[in-house]
Structures are given as C-alpha cells and as structure tokens.
mmCIF file of C-alpha atoms in Angstrom:
data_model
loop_
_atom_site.group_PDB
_atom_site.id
_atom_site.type_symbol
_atom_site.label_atom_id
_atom_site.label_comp_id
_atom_site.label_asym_id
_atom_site.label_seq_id
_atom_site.Cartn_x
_atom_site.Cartn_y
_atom_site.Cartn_z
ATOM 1 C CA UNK A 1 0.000 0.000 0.000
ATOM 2 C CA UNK A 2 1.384 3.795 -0.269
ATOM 3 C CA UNK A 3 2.554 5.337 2.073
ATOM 4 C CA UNK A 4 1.093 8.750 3.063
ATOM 5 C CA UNK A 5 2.325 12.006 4.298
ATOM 6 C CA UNK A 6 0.360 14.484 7.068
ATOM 7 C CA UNK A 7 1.657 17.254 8.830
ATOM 8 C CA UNK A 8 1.511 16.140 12.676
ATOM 9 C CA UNK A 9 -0.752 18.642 14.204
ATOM 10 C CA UNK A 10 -3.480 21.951 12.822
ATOM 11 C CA UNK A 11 -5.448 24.328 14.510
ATOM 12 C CA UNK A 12 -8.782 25.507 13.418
ATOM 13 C CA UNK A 13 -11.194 27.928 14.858
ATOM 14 C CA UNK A 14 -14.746 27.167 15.553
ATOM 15 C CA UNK A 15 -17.340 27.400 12.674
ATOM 16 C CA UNK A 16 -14.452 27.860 9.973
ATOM 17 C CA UNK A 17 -13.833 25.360 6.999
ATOM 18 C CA UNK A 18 -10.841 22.885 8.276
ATOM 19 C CA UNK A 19 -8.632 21.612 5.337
ATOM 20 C CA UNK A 20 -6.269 18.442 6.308
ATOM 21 C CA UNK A 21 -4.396 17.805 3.523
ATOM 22 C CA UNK A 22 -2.404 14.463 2.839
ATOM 23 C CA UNK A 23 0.429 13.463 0.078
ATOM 24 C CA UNK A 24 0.489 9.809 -1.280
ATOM 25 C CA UNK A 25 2.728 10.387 -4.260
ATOM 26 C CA UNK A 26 2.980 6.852 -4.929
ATOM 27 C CA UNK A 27 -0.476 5.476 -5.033
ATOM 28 C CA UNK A 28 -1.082 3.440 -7.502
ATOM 29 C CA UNK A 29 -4.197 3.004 -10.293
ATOM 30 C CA UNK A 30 -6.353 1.186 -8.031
ATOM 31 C CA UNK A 31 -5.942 2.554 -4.601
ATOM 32 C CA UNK A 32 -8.840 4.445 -2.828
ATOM 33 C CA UNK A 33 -8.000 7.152 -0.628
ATOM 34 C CA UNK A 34 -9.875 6.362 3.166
ATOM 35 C CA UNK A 35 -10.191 8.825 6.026
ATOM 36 C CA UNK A 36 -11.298 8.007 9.504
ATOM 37 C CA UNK A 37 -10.654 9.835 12.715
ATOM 38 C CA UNK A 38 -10.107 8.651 16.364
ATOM 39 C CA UNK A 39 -11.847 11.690 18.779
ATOM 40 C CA UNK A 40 -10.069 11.167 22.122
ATOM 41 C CA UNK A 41 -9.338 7.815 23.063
ATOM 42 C CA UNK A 42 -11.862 6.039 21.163
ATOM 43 C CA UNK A 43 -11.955 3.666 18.377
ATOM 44 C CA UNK A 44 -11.546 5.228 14.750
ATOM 45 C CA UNK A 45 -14.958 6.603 12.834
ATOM 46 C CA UNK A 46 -14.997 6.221 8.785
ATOM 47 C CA UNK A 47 -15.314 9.386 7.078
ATOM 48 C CA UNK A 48 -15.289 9.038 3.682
ATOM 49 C CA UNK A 49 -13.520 7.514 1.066
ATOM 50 C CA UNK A 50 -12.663 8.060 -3.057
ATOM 51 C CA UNK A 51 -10.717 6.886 -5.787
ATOM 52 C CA UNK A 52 -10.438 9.847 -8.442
ATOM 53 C CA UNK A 53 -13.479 12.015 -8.619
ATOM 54 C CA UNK A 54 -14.172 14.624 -5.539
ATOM 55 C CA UNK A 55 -16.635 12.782 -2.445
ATOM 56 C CA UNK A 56 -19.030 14.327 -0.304
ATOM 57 C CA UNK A 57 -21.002 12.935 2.066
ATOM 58 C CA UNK A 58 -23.014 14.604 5.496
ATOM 59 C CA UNK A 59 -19.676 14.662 7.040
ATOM 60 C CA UNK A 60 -17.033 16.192 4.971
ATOM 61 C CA UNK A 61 -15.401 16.640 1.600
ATOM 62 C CA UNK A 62 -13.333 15.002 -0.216
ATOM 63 C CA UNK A 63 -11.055 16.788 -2.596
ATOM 64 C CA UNK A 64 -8.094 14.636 -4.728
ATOM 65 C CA UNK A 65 -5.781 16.227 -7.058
ATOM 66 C CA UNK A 66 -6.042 15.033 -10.713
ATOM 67 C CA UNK A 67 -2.807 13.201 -10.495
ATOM 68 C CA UNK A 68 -3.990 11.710 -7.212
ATOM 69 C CA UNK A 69 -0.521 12.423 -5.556
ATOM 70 C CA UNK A 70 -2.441 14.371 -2.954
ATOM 71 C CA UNK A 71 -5.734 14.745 -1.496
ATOM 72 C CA UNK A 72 -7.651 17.251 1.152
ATOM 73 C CA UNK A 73 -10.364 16.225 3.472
ATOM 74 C CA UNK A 74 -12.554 19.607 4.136
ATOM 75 C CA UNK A 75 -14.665 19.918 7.360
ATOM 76 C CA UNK A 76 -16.949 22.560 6.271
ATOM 77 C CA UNK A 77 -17.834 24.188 9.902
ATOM 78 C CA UNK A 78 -15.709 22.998 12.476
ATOM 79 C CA UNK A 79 -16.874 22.524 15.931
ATOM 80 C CA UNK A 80 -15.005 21.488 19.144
ATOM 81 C CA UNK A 81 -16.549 17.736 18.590
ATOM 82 C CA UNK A 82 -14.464 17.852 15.539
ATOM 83 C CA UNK A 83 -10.783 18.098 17.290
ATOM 84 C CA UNK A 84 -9.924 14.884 17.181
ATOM 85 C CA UNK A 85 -6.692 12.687 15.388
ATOM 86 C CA UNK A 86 -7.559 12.146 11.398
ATOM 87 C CA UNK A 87 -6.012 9.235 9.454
ATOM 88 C CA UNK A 88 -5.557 9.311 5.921
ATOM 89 C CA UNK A 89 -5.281 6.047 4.395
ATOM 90 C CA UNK A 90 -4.210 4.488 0.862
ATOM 91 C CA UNK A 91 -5.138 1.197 0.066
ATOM 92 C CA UNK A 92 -5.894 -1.274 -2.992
ATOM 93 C CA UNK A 93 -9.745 -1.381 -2.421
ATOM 94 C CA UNK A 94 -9.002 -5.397 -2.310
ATOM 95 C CA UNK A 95 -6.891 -4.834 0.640
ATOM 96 C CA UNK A 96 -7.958 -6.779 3.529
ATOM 97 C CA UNK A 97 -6.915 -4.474 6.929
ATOM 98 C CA UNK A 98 -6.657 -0.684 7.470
ATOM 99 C CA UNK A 99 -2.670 0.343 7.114
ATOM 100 C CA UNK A 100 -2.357 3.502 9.886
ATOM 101 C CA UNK A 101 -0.115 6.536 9.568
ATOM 102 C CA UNK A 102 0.726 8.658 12.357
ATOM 103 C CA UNK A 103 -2.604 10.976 11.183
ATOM 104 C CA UNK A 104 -2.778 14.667 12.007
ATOM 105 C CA UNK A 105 -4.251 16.343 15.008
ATOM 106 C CA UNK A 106 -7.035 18.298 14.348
ATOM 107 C CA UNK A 107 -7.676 20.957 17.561
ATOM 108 C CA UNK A 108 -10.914 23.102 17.008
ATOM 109 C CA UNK A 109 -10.581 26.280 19.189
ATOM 110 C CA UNK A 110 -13.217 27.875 20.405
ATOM 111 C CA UNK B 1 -26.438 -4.578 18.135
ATOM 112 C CA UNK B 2 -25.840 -1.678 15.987
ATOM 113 C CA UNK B 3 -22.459 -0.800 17.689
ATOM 114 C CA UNK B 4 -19.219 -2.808 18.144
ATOM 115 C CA UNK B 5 -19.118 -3.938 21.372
ATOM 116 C CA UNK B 6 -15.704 -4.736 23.507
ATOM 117 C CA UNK B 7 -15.495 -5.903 27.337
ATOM 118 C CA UNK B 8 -13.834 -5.123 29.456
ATOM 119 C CA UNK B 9 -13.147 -1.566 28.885
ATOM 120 C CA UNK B 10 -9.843 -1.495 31.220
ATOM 121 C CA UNK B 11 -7.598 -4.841 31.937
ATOM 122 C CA UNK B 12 -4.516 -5.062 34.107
ATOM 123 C CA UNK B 13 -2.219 -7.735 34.152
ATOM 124 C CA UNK B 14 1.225 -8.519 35.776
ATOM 125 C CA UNK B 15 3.710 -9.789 33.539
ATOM 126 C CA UNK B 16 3.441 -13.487 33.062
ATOM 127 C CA UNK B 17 -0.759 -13.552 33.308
ATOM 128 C CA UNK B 18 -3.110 -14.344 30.691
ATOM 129 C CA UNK B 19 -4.754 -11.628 28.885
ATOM 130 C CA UNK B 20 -8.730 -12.268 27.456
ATOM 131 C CA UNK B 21 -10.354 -9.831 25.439
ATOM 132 C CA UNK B 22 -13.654 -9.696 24.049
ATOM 133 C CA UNK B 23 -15.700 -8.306 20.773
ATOM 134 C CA UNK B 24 -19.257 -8.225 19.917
ATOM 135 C CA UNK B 25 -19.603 -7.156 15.872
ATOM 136 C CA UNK B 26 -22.259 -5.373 14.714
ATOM 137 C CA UNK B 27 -25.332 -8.237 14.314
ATOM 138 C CA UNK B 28 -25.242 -9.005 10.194
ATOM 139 C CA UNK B 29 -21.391 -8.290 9.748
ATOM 140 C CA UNK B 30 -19.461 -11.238 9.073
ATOM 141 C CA UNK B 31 -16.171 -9.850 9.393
ATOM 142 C CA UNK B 32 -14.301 -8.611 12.717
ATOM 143 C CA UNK B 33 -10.685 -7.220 12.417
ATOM 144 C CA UNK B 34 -8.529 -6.426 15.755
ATOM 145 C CA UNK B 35 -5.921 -3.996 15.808
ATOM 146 C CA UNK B 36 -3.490 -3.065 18.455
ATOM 147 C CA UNK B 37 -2.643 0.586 19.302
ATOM 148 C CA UNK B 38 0.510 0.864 21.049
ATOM 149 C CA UNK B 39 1.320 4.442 21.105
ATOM 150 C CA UNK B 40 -0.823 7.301 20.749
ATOM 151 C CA UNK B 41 -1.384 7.037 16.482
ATOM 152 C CA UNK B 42 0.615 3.921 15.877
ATOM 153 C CA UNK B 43 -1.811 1.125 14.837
ATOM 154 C CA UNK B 44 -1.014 -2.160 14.219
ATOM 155 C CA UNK B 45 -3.533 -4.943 12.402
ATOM 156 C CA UNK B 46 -3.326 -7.983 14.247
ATOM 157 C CA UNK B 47 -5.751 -10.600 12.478
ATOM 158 C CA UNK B 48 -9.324 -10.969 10.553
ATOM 159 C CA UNK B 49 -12.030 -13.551 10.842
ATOM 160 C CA UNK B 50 -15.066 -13.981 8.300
ATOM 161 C CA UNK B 51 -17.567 -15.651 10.649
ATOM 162 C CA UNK B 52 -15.487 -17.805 12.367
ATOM 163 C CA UNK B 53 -12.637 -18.726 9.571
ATOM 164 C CA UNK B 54 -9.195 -16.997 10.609
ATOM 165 C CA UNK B 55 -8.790 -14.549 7.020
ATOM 166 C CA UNK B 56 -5.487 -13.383 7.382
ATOM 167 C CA UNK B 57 -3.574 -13.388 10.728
ATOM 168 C CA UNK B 58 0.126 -11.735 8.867
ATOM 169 C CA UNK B 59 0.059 -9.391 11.447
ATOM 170 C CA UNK B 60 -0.076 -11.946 15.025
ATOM 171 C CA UNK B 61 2.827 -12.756 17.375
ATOM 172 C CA UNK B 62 1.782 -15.981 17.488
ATOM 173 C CA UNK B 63 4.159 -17.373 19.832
ATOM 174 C CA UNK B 64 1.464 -15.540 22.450
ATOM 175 C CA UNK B 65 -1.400 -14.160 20.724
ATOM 176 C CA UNK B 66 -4.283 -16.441 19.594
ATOM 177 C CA UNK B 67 -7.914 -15.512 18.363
ATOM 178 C CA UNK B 68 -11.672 -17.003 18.137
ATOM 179 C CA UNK B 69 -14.718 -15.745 16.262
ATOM 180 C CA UNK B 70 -16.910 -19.170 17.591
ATOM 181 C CA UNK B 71 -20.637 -19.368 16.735
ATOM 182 C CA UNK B 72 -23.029 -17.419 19.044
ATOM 183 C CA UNK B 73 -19.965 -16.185 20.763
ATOM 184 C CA UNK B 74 -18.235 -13.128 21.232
ATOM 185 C CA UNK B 75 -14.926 -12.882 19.202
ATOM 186 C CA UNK B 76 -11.968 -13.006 21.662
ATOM 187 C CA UNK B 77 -8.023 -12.272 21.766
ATOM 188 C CA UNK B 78 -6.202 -14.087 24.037
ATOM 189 C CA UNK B 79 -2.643 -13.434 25.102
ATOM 190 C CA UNK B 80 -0.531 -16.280 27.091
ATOM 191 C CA UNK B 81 2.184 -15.183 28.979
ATOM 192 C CA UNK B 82 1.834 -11.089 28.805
ATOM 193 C CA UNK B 83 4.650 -8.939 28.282
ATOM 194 C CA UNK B 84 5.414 -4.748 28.950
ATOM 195 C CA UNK B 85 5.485 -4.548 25.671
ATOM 196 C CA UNK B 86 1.484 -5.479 25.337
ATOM 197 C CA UNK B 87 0.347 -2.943 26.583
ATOM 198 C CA UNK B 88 -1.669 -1.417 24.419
ATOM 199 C CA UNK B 89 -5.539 -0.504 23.202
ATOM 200 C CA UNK B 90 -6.724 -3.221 21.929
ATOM 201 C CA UNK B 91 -9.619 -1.919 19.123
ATOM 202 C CA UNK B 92 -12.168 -4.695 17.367
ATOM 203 C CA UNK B 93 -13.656 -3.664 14.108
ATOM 204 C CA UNK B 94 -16.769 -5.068 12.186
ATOM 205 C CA UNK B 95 -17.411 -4.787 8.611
ATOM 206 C CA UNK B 96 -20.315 -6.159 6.012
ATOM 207 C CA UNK B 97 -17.107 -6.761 3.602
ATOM 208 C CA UNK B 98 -13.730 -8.049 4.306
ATOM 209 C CA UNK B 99 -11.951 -5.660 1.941
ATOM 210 C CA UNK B 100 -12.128 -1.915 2.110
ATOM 211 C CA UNK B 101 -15.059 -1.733 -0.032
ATOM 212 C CA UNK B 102 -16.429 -1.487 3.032
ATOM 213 C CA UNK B 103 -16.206 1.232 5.662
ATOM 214 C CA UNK B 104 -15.083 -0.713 9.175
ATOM 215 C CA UNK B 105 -16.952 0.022 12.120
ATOM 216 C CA UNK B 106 -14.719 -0.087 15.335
ATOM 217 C CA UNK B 107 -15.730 -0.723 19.058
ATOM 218 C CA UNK B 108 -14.424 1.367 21.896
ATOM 219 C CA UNK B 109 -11.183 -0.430 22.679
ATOM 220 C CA UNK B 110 -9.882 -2.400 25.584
ATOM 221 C CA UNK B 111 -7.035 -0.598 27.411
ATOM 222 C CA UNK B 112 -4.754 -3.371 28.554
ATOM 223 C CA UNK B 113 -2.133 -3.302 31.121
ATOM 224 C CA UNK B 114 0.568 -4.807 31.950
ATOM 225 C CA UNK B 115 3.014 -4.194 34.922
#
C-alpha cells in the first residue's frame, strides 16, 4: 500500500472550513484514498472515502488532485466535537486491513 | 447490536498472566478485524475472521497471541504469557465486507495493562 504524508498537528477555529491535507505520491491506479478519525481515546470513525473524482457525504469533503498524488479532506464548519486525530489512508480497495499513519491532530478552538 | 461492542473496557495484568479480550460485531457483519494501538497514532492490524474462519492473521505474534470468532460467541483475543510490551488498546472492528469496499466500524477499545 502507499505510504502517506500528514503534517503532525493543525489548529482551526470554531465554525471555519478545516482543510487536512495528505500526500500519497505513490499510489497506484487502483488505490482508494480512506479517512477516519479517532476523537479522544476512542476507536476510529470512517469518514469518507474516493478513488479519483471529488466525495461528499453529510460529514465532509473530499477533494483529490487530478494526479492523485495528494488529497484534502474539508470539514466545512468545524466545531469542538471535531478536534480529534484524522487518518488518511491508501489502500488497494481489495486490501484486507486498514494500514495507519501517524494521522494529524485536528484541535478546534473555540 | 448496531455498535461494536468490547469488554472489558480497562484490563490489568502482571507480567506473566493471561490476557482475554472480548468483541461483539455489529449483528449481520461477518467480518471482525482487531488492531493493536501501542502508542498514541501507531496502529497495528493484528488478524481478521469472516464468521469464524481466521482470514489473514500476517500481522499476530503468534508465539502468544491467539484468536476465536466461535458461533453465538463473542470474538476473543487471548494473550498467554503477557509482556510490557502489550500494553496497548486493543480496538475490534466489524465490517459487512472483508476488503475496504467497506467502511469498518470499530468498538471502543480495551485498554490493557501490563506491569
């Protein structure tokens, strides 16, 4: 699976558009891009998900870059629910198990 | 139920004990995945079960770790002989689909200690 890149830690204030982005310059044809977050200490939520064409679903955005190298997940109006550690994940839609990053934490401010 | 469901939520062991842990998938879900969180983002898979058929276990130390998904049974991970080094969250995941078609629906972990 390919690897991806996050920067560590953002800040966003309350009720403003958050935009995590992520590199995976070395995904491949037929691997989806998969977001899920872990708020606190509990297990990770699914987000959303895409392969080449921009997702949105009640939750967020999903924007990918035409040569797929890099994507941005889009929280429309951030609220302090919201802070929280967000995984972005490349894998062959086939794939079996969930490969982890180190994810980026998300802090909403009030 | 209609939410993953792990027991118990906290679990301390001394080093040399036996460690149980238990899952409940999400009722229709064939598929149950544990992972193992060590540190704070690292996660690690450990193994997958459709029903109660091990999938793919690559990711088990299985000098210690073993697994069941049994009939009318919660799922469980058992670890002989703990170690420091297992300490850890220990998160179950259910899923209609064993690949990623599929969005994974975790439970709330089990915290395990071990001193």
């Amino acid at each position: 699976d390919a690897k991806t890149t996050q920067p560590p830690s953002m800040d966003c204030a309350e009720g403003r558009a958050a935009n995590l982005p992520c590199n995976h310059s070395t995904i491949s044809g037929n691997e989806y891009v998969y977001w899920y977050r872990q708020i606190h200490s509990q297990g990770p939520q699914y987000i959303i998900h895409g392969l080449k064409n921009n997702e949105t679903n009640e939750m967020a955005s999903l924007i990918i870059t035409e040569d797929r190298k890099s994507s941005t997940l889009i929280l429309p109006h951030a609220t302090l629910r919201d802070t929280a550690v967000y995984y972005c994940i490349v894998g062959n839609v086939a794939a079996r198990q969930l490969t982890f990053g180190s994810g980026t934490q998300l802090t909403v401010l009030p | 139920g209609e939410e993953v469901a792990q027991t118990p939520k906290h679990l301390v062991r001394g080093e040399g004990q036996k460690a149980k842990l238990y899952c409940a998938p999400i009722k229709g879900h064939s598929y149950v995945f544990w992972y193992q969180q060590v540190l704070k983002n690292e996660f690690k898979f450990l193994i997958s079960f459709q029903n109660e058929n091990v999938f793919d276990e690559t990711g088990m130390p299985k000098e210690r770790f073993s697994a069941k998904c049994l009939p009318n049974s919660p799922c469980s991970l058992e670890i002989q002989a703990t170690k420091l080094e297992d300490s850890a969250v220990y998160f179950c995941a259910s899923s209609q689909t064993m690949t990623l078609r599929g969005e994974q629906f975790f439970g709330p972990g089990t915290r395990l200690t071990v001193l």
